[in-house]
Amino acid sequence: MNGPDKVLVTGGTGFLGLEICRQLVARGTETVSISRRPSAELAELGVRQYHGDLADLADLAVLARAANGCGAVVHNAALAGCSGPLRPYWRTNVVGTLNVIAACRLQAVPALVYTSTASVVFRPGGLENVDERLGYPRRHLAAYPMTKAKAEEIVLAANGPSLATVSLRPHLIWGPGDPHFTPALLRSVHGGRLFMPGDGSVLVDSTHVRTAAHAHLLALDRLHAGHRSSGRAYFITQGEPLPVGSLALLLLAAAGVTARWQALPRTLVHLAATARDLGARLPGSTDTHALSRFITAELTHPHWFDLTAARTDLGFAPPVTLTEGLTQLAGDAGLSDAVKVLLAARAG
């Protein structure tokens, strides 16, 4: 299936955005990026770069120039985090999305793929094998999932004859160059122990960065062909849920760190997270990755998803398995073949 000849990727310098650009360039698509700062990696790929703040109306003209002549936009730029005040998240995730849609309409771009997150539907109690019929919760536990849900609503509401839209919901993205998930685990290891709330037994889904990017290209192709996927949201994961403790320890092992799960009392952690939430939401707070009720709930409740819709409508299948991804990480870390075999056995 042929996709658009030219694609704009917002946030192309980010972890997922860069991989989307790599895959677009690899298949011969003219690729453009807009982000706040230049990237040597994008330059090496031959990606044309524009620079600006998506949420700043003064930069809307730059955004519109970047979208000029594009057959589609992948809106991947976002402020991610598990804590912090609402205002910066709203500005980047909601206002920025409104401006991207405005630029699409100004330049008659016919398709928009939005990078959402499975956390838009997360709620206390967890999610077990849920599909896209599940609505948003009445109340989100943090500003990040709340603003991503609002932006997703806006994107899907914009779907119509002149602009086909789709929203993808990857979850817990990891892989080479991961700047968030694995580093957070490494920071939590002390004396060979990974200190976390709960016993690590709840099942969670995750997504390799190559899998997440591959899904974006599939969605671009479907929208370009006028497929029925327009106006819909899709969960995207490896489809291999693991106990959160196993996933965490496997990622640490792939990074060359041996640790064991050290359970912390859930009630005590919840009280500490509530106190940190209150402090992180004060005006002037800039900490987006502090301990929070949101991250505590995700560590102590299941969240895994039914991928039937993505498989059926997008032809989705992960291009890399969990074991293959972990083995690759171990190789990148210079670990021995024996460690790679052990990782493969544990993941299997």
Short mmCIF file of C-alpha atoms in Angstrom, two decimals:
data_model
loop_
_atom_site.label_atom_id
_atom_site.label_comp_id
_atom_site.label_asym_id
_atom_site.label_seq_id
_atom_site.Cartn_x
_atom_site.Cartn_y
_atom_site.Cartn_z
CA MET A 1 0.00 0.00 0.00
CA ASN A 2 1.44 3.37 -1.04
CA GLY A 3 1.51 6.25 1.42
CA PRO A 4 1.87 10.02 0.98
CA ASP A 5 4.93 11.29 -0.89
CA LYS A 6 5.76 13.97 1.68
CA VAL A 7 5.13 13.88 5.44
CA LEU A 8 5.66 16.40 8.24
CA VAL A 9 6.57 14.95 11.65
CA THR A 10 6.15 17.24 14.65
CA GLY A 11 8.64 16.49 17.41
CA GLY A 12 10.97 14.70 15.00
CA THR A 13 13.90 15.14 17.38
CA GLY A 14 12.22 13.05 20.11
CA PHE A 15 12.60 9.36 20.89
CA LEU A 16 9.61 8.14 18.86
CA GLY A 17 9.62 11.05 16.40
CA LEU A 18 13.17 10.28 15.29
CA GLU A 19 12.31 6.62 14.69
CA ILE A 20 9.24 7.62 12.65
CA CYS A 21 11.49 9.85 10.53
CA ARG A 22 13.99 7.01 10.09
CA GLN A 23 11.31 4.65 8.83
CA LEU A 24 9.78 7.24 6.52
CA VAL A 25 13.15 8.08 4.97
CA ALA A 26 14.01 4.37 4.65
CA ARG A 27 11.02 3.82 2.40
CA GLY A 28 11.72 6.87 0.26
CA THR A 29 9.22 9.36 1.71
CA GLU A 30 10.23 13.02 1.64
CA THR A 31 10.27 13.86 5.34
CA VAL A 32 10.02 17.22 7.11
CA SER A 33 10.30 17.87 10.86
CA ILE A 34 9.40 20.74 13.15
CA SER A 35 10.80 20.91 16.66
CA ARG A 36 12.29 23.41 19.09
CA ARG A 37 15.90 22.60 18.36
CA PRO A 38 17.99 21.22 15.46
CA SER A 39 19.09 17.59 15.28
CA ALA A 40 22.30 16.27 13.77
CA GLU A 41 20.64 12.84 13.38
CA LEU A 42 17.80 14.29 11.34
CA ALA A 43 20.32 16.21 9.23
CA GLU A 44 22.19 12.98 8.50
CA LEU A 45 18.92 11.39 7.41
CA GLY A 46 18.29 14.25 5.00
CA VAL A 47 15.18 15.44 6.85
CA ARG A 48 14.36 19.10 6.25
CA GLN A 49 14.05 20.82 9.62
CA TYR A 50 11.96 23.75 10.79
CA HIS A 51 12.15 25.18 14.30
CA GLY A 52 9.40 26.67 16.41
CA ASP A 53 7.02 26.30 19.33
CA LEU A 54 3.80 24.60 18.20
CA ALA A 55 1.81 26.31 20.96
CA ASP A 56 3.01 29.82 20.04
CA LEU A 57 0.77 31.66 17.57
CA ALA A 58 3.83 33.65 16.48
CA ASP A 59 5.28 30.38 15.12
CA LEU A 60 2.09 29.31 13.33
CA ALA A 61 3.50 30.68 10.07
CA VAL A 62 6.58 28.48 10.51
CA LEU A 63 4.36 25.47 11.17
CA ALA A 64 2.30 26.26 8.08
CA ARG A 65 5.44 26.52 5.93
CA ALA A 66 6.62 23.16 7.26
CA ALA A 67 3.26 21.59 6.29
CA ASN A 68 3.24 23.12 2.81
CA GLY A 69 2.93 20.45 0.12
CA CYS A 70 2.64 17.59 2.60
CA GLY A 71 0.28 14.71 2.02
CA ALA A 72 0.07 14.04 5.75
CA VAL A 73 1.20 15.23 9.17
CA VAL A 74 2.27 12.99 12.05
CA HIS A 75 1.68 15.00 15.22
CA ASN A 76 4.08 13.39 17.67
CA ALA A 77 5.30 16.39 19.70
CA ALA A 78 4.06 16.48 23.31
CA LEU A 79 5.01 17.26 26.87
CA ALA A 80 5.18 13.90 28.63
CA GLY A 81 5.37 13.29 32.37
CA CYS A 82 3.69 11.75 35.37
CA SER A 83 3.39 14.86 37.55
CA GLY A 84 3.39 18.65 37.52
CA PRO A 85 0.92 21.53 37.09
CA LEU A 86 -1.71 21.56 34.36
CA ARG A 87 -0.72 24.74 32.50
CA PRO A 88 2.44 23.60 30.64
CA TYR A 89 0.77 20.32 29.62
CA TRP A 90 -2.32 22.13 28.37
CA ARG A 91 -0.23 24.62 26.42
CA THR A 92 1.89 22.01 24.65
CA ASN A 93 -0.55 19.13 24.28
CA VAL A 94 -3.87 20.90 23.68
CA VAL A 95 -3.02 24.33 22.27
CA GLY A 96 -0.21 22.82 20.20
CA THR A 97 -2.63 20.28 18.73
CA LEU A 98 -5.16 22.99 17.84
CA ASN A 99 -2.41 24.85 15.98
CA VAL A 100 -1.34 21.70 14.10
CA ILE A 101 -4.92 21.19 12.91
CA ALA A 102 -5.09 24.86 11.90
CA ALA A 103 -1.90 24.47 9.85
CA CYS A 104 -3.30 21.34 8.17
CA ARG A 105 -6.38 23.26 7.14
CA LEU A 106 -4.38 26.29 5.95
CA GLN A 107 -2.25 24.08 3.70
CA ALA A 108 -5.02 21.65 2.71
CA VAL A 109 -3.14 18.69 4.19
CA PRO A 110 -5.52 15.75 3.73
CA ALA A 111 -4.40 13.44 6.60
CA LEU A 112 -3.30 13.71 10.23
CA VAL A 113 -1.98 10.89 12.42
CA TYR A 114 -1.92 11.80 16.11
CA THR A 115 0.37 10.15 18.66
CA SER A 116 -1.79 9.63 21.73
CA THR A 117 -1.18 7.25 24.63
CA ALA A 118 -3.04 4.30 26.13
CA SER A 119 -2.95 6.23 29.41
CA VAL A 120 -5.85 8.40 28.18
CA VAL A 121 -8.21 5.68 29.41
CA PHE A 122 -6.30 4.56 32.52
CA ARG A 123 -8.16 4.63 35.82
CA PRO A 124 -7.66 3.22 39.34
CA GLY A 125 -8.53 -0.47 39.31
CA GLY A 126 -6.62 -0.99 36.09
CA LEU A 127 -7.38 -2.19 32.58
CA GLU A 128 -7.44 -5.83 31.54
CA ASN A 129 -7.68 -6.72 27.85
CA VAL A 130 -9.78 -3.63 27.13
CA ASP A 131 -10.52 -2.41 23.61
CA GLU A 132 -11.28 0.99 22.10
CA ARG A 133 -14.92 0.94 23.16
CA LEU A 134 -13.76 1.93 26.65
CA GLY A 135 -14.32 5.65 27.18
CA TYR A 136 -12.23 8.19 29.02
CA PRO A 137 -12.44 8.13 32.82
CA ARG A 138 -14.42 10.83 34.58
CA ARG A 139 -11.21 12.03 36.19
CA HIS A 140 -7.57 11.54 35.24
CA LEU A 141 -4.85 11.13 37.85
CA ALA A 142 -2.40 13.56 36.21
CA ALA A 143 -2.25 16.45 33.78
CA TYR A 144 -0.44 14.44 31.10
CA PRO A 145 -3.12 11.79 30.41
CA MET A 146 -5.88 14.39 30.84
CA THR A 147 -4.43 16.77 28.23
CA LYS A 148 -3.58 13.93 25.86
CA ALA A 149 -7.18 12.74 26.09
CA LYS A 150 -8.46 16.24 25.34
CA ALA A 151 -6.11 16.57 22.37
CA GLU A 152 -7.20 13.17 21.08
CA GLU A 153 -10.83 14.24 21.30
CA ILE A 154 -10.02 17.36 19.29
CA VAL A 155 -8.15 15.39 16.63
CA LEU A 156 -10.90 12.81 16.17
CA ALA A 157 -13.58 15.52 16.10
CA ALA A 158 -11.65 17.24 13.27
CA ASN A 159 -12.02 14.15 11.05
CA GLY A 160 -13.99 14.91 7.91
CA PRO A 161 -13.93 15.07 4.10
CA SER A 162 -11.08 17.60 3.97
CA LEU A 163 -8.95 16.16 6.78
CA ALA A 164 -8.85 12.46 7.67
CA THR A 165 -7.55 11.85 11.18
CA VAL A 166 -6.57 8.85 13.29
CA SER A 167 -5.18 8.51 16.82
CA LEU A 168 -2.66 5.87 17.91
CA ARG A 169 -2.27 4.86 21.55
CA PRO A 170 1.14 3.26 22.17
CA HIS A 171 2.01 2.34 25.74
CA LEU A 172 5.28 2.34 27.74
CA ILE A 173 7.62 2.86 24.79
CA TRP A 174 11.14 1.45 25.17
CA GLY A 175 14.10 0.56 22.99
CA PRO A 176 17.51 1.90 21.94
CA GLY A 177 17.93 5.49 23.08
CA ASP A 178 14.97 5.40 25.49
CA PRO A 179 15.19 8.69 27.46
CA HIS A 180 12.34 8.01 29.89
CA PHE A 181 11.33 4.49 30.95
CA THR A 182 14.66 2.68 31.39
CA PRO A 183 16.48 5.71 32.90
CA ALA A 184 13.67 6.01 35.48
CA LEU A 185 14.18 2.36 36.42
CA LEU A 186 17.94 2.84 36.69
CA ARG A 187 17.42 5.79 39.05
CA SER A 188 15.29 3.57 41.31
CA VAL A 189 17.95 0.88 41.81
CA HIS A 190 19.93 1.09 45.05
CA GLY A 191 22.18 -1.64 46.39
CA GLY A 192 20.98 -4.18 43.82
CA ARG A 193 17.32 -3.57 44.66
CA LEU A 194 14.62 -1.94 42.55
CA PHE A 195 12.42 -0.10 45.04
CA MET A 196 8.82 -0.01 43.79
CA PRO A 197 5.29 -0.05 45.23
CA GLY A 198 3.40 -3.35 45.09
CA ASP A 199 4.74 -6.82 44.46
CA GLY A 200 5.34 -6.41 40.70
CA SER A 201 2.80 -9.06 39.71
CA VAL A 202 0.27 -6.94 37.77
CA LEU A 203 0.24 -7.50 34.00
CA VAL A 204 1.24 -4.57 31.77
CA ASP A 205 1.69 -4.02 28.05
CA SER A 206 4.65 -2.22 26.52
CA THR A 207 5.75 -1.08 23.06
CA HIS A 208 9.13 -1.23 21.35
CA VAL A 209 9.93 2.07 19.64
CA ARG A 210 10.19 0.37 16.24
CA THR A 211 6.74 -1.14 16.74
CA ALA A 212 5.23 2.24 17.65
CA ALA A 213 6.79 3.94 14.62
CA HIS A 214 5.72 1.10 12.30
CA ALA A 215 2.12 1.57 13.40
CA HIS A 216 2.29 5.25 12.41
CA LEU A 217 3.37 4.33 8.89
CA LEU A 218 0.53 1.81 8.64
CA ALA A 219 -1.95 4.50 9.70
CA LEU A 220 -0.50 6.96 7.16
CA ASP A 221 -0.98 4.37 4.41
CA ARG A 222 -4.57 3.65 5.43
CA LEU A 223 -5.55 7.33 5.58
CA HIS A 224 -3.87 7.96 2.23
CA ALA A 225 -5.98 5.17 0.72
CA GLY A 226 -9.22 6.54 2.21
CA HIS A 227 -9.58 3.60 4.62
CA ARG A 228 -12.33 3.32 7.24
CA SER A 229 -9.77 3.82 10.01
CA SER A 230 -10.24 7.60 9.82
CA GLY A 231 -11.88 9.12 12.88
CA ARG A 232 -10.84 6.24 15.13
CA ALA A 233 -8.31 5.53 17.90
CA TYR A 234 -6.20 2.36 18.18
CA PHE A 235 -4.21 0.74 20.97
CA ILE A 236 -0.66 -0.16 19.90
CA THR A 237 1.57 -2.48 21.97
CA GLN A 238 3.75 -5.57 21.62
CA GLY A 239 0.74 -7.71 22.50
CA GLU A 240 2.92 -9.59 25.02
CA PRO A 241 1.87 -8.43 28.50
CA LEU A 242 4.23 -9.26 31.34
CA PRO A 243 4.16 -8.76 35.11
CA VAL A 244 5.46 -5.24 35.64
CA GLY A 245 8.23 -6.56 37.86
CA SER A 246 9.43 -8.95 35.16
CA LEU A 247 9.37 -6.26 32.49
CA ALA A 248 11.30 -3.83 34.70
CA LEU A 249 13.97 -6.36 35.67
CA LEU A 250 14.36 -7.55 32.06
CA LEU A 251 14.93 -3.97 30.86
CA LEU A 252 17.46 -3.44 33.61
CA ALA A 253 19.21 -6.71 32.73
CA ALA A 254 19.34 -5.66 29.08
CA ALA A 255 21.08 -2.47 30.25
CA GLY A 256 23.61 -4.55 32.19
CA VAL A 257 22.12 -4.01 35.65
CA THR A 258 21.18 -6.95 37.88
CA ALA A 259 18.56 -6.15 40.51
CA ARG A 260 15.68 -7.66 42.39
CA TRP A 261 12.27 -6.16 43.03
CA GLN A 262 11.93 -4.61 46.48
CA ALA A 263 8.27 -4.04 47.34
CA LEU A 264 7.38 -0.86 49.17
CA PRO A 265 4.16 -0.55 51.25
CA ARG A 266 1.42 0.63 48.89
CA THR A 267 -0.36 2.77 51.50
CA LEU A 268 2.83 4.57 52.47
CA VAL A 269 3.77 5.19 48.82
CA HIS A 270 0.26 6.46 48.07
CA LEU A 271 0.45 8.97 50.92
CA ALA A 272 3.88 10.14 49.78
CA ALA A 273 2.67 10.40 46.17
CA THR A 274 -0.35 12.47 47.22
CA ALA A 275 1.92 14.89 49.07
CA ARG A 276 4.31 15.13 46.09
CA ASP A 277 1.35 15.72 43.75
CA LEU A 278 0.22 18.68 45.79
CA GLY A 279 3.68 20.20 45.74
CA ALA A 280 4.29 19.50 42.04
CA ARG A 281 1.07 21.27 41.05
CA LEU A 282 2.02 24.56 42.69
CA PRO A 283 2.72 27.48 40.32
CA GLY A 284 6.36 27.53 39.35
CA SER A 285 6.87 23.78 39.71
CA THR A 286 8.79 22.28 36.80
CA ASP A 287 9.11 18.67 37.99
CA THR A 288 7.24 16.48 35.48
CA HIS A 289 8.68 13.15 36.67
CA ALA A 290 8.20 13.24 40.44
CA LEU A 291 6.51 10.45 42.40
CA SER A 292 2.77 10.77 41.76
CA ARG A 293 -0.52 8.97 42.28
CA PHE A 294 -0.63 8.37 38.52
CA ILE A 295 2.66 6.47 38.36
CA THR A 296 1.91 4.66 41.62
CA ALA A 297 -1.45 3.48 40.24
CA GLU A 298 0.17 2.29 37.00
CA LEU A 299 2.72 0.26 38.97
CA THR A 300 0.10 -1.42 41.16
CA HIS A 301 -2.78 -2.03 38.72
CA PRO A 302 -2.89 -3.98 35.43
CA HIS A 303 -2.98 -2.23 32.05
CA TRP A 304 -3.00 -4.40 28.94
CA PHE A 305 -5.05 -4.12 25.79
CA ASP A 306 -6.98 -5.92 23.05
CA LEU A 307 -5.25 -5.20 19.71
CA THR A 308 -7.94 -6.69 17.47
CA ALA A 309 -8.96 -3.34 15.96
CA ALA A 310 -5.39 -2.37 15.04
CA ARG A 311 -4.73 -5.80 13.57
CA THR A 312 -7.96 -5.74 11.54
CA ASP A 313 -8.07 -2.13 10.36
CA LEU A 314 -4.39 -1.25 10.10
CA GLY A 315 -2.89 -4.66 9.35
CA PHE A 316 -0.82 -4.18 12.50
CA ALA A 317 1.70 -6.72 13.75
CA PRO A 318 4.80 -5.83 15.78
CA PRO A 319 7.89 -5.91 13.51
CA VAL A 320 10.05 -6.87 16.51
CA THR A 321 9.14 -9.24 19.34
CA LEU A 322 9.72 -8.56 23.01
CA THR A 323 12.59 -11.07 23.08
CA GLU A 324 14.20 -9.65 19.94
CA GLY A 325 14.00 -6.13 21.33
CA LEU A 326 15.55 -7.09 24.66
CA THR A 327 18.30 -9.09 22.96
CA GLN A 328 19.13 -6.11 20.76
CA LEU A 329 19.37 -3.86 23.83
CA ALA A 330 21.72 -6.36 25.48
CA GLY A 331 23.90 -6.37 22.37
CA ASP A 332 23.98 -2.55 22.30
CA ALA A 333 25.11 -2.62 25.94
CA GLY A 334 27.98 -4.96 25.03
CA LEU A 335 26.65 -7.87 27.07
CA SER A 336 27.79 -11.41 26.41
CA ASP A 337 25.92 -13.95 24.30
CA ALA A 338 25.15 -15.89 27.49
CA VAL A 339 23.28 -12.89 28.91
CA LYS A 340 21.37 -12.52 25.64
CA VAL A 341 20.29 -16.17 25.82
CA LEU A 342 19.18 -15.69 29.44
CA LEU A 343 17.15 -12.62 28.49
CA ALA A 344 15.49 -14.49 25.65
CA ALA A 345 14.60 -17.36 27.97
CA ARG A 346 13.18 -15.06 30.66
CA ALA A 347 11.14 -13.04 28.16
CA GLY A 348 9.84 -16.21 26.57
#
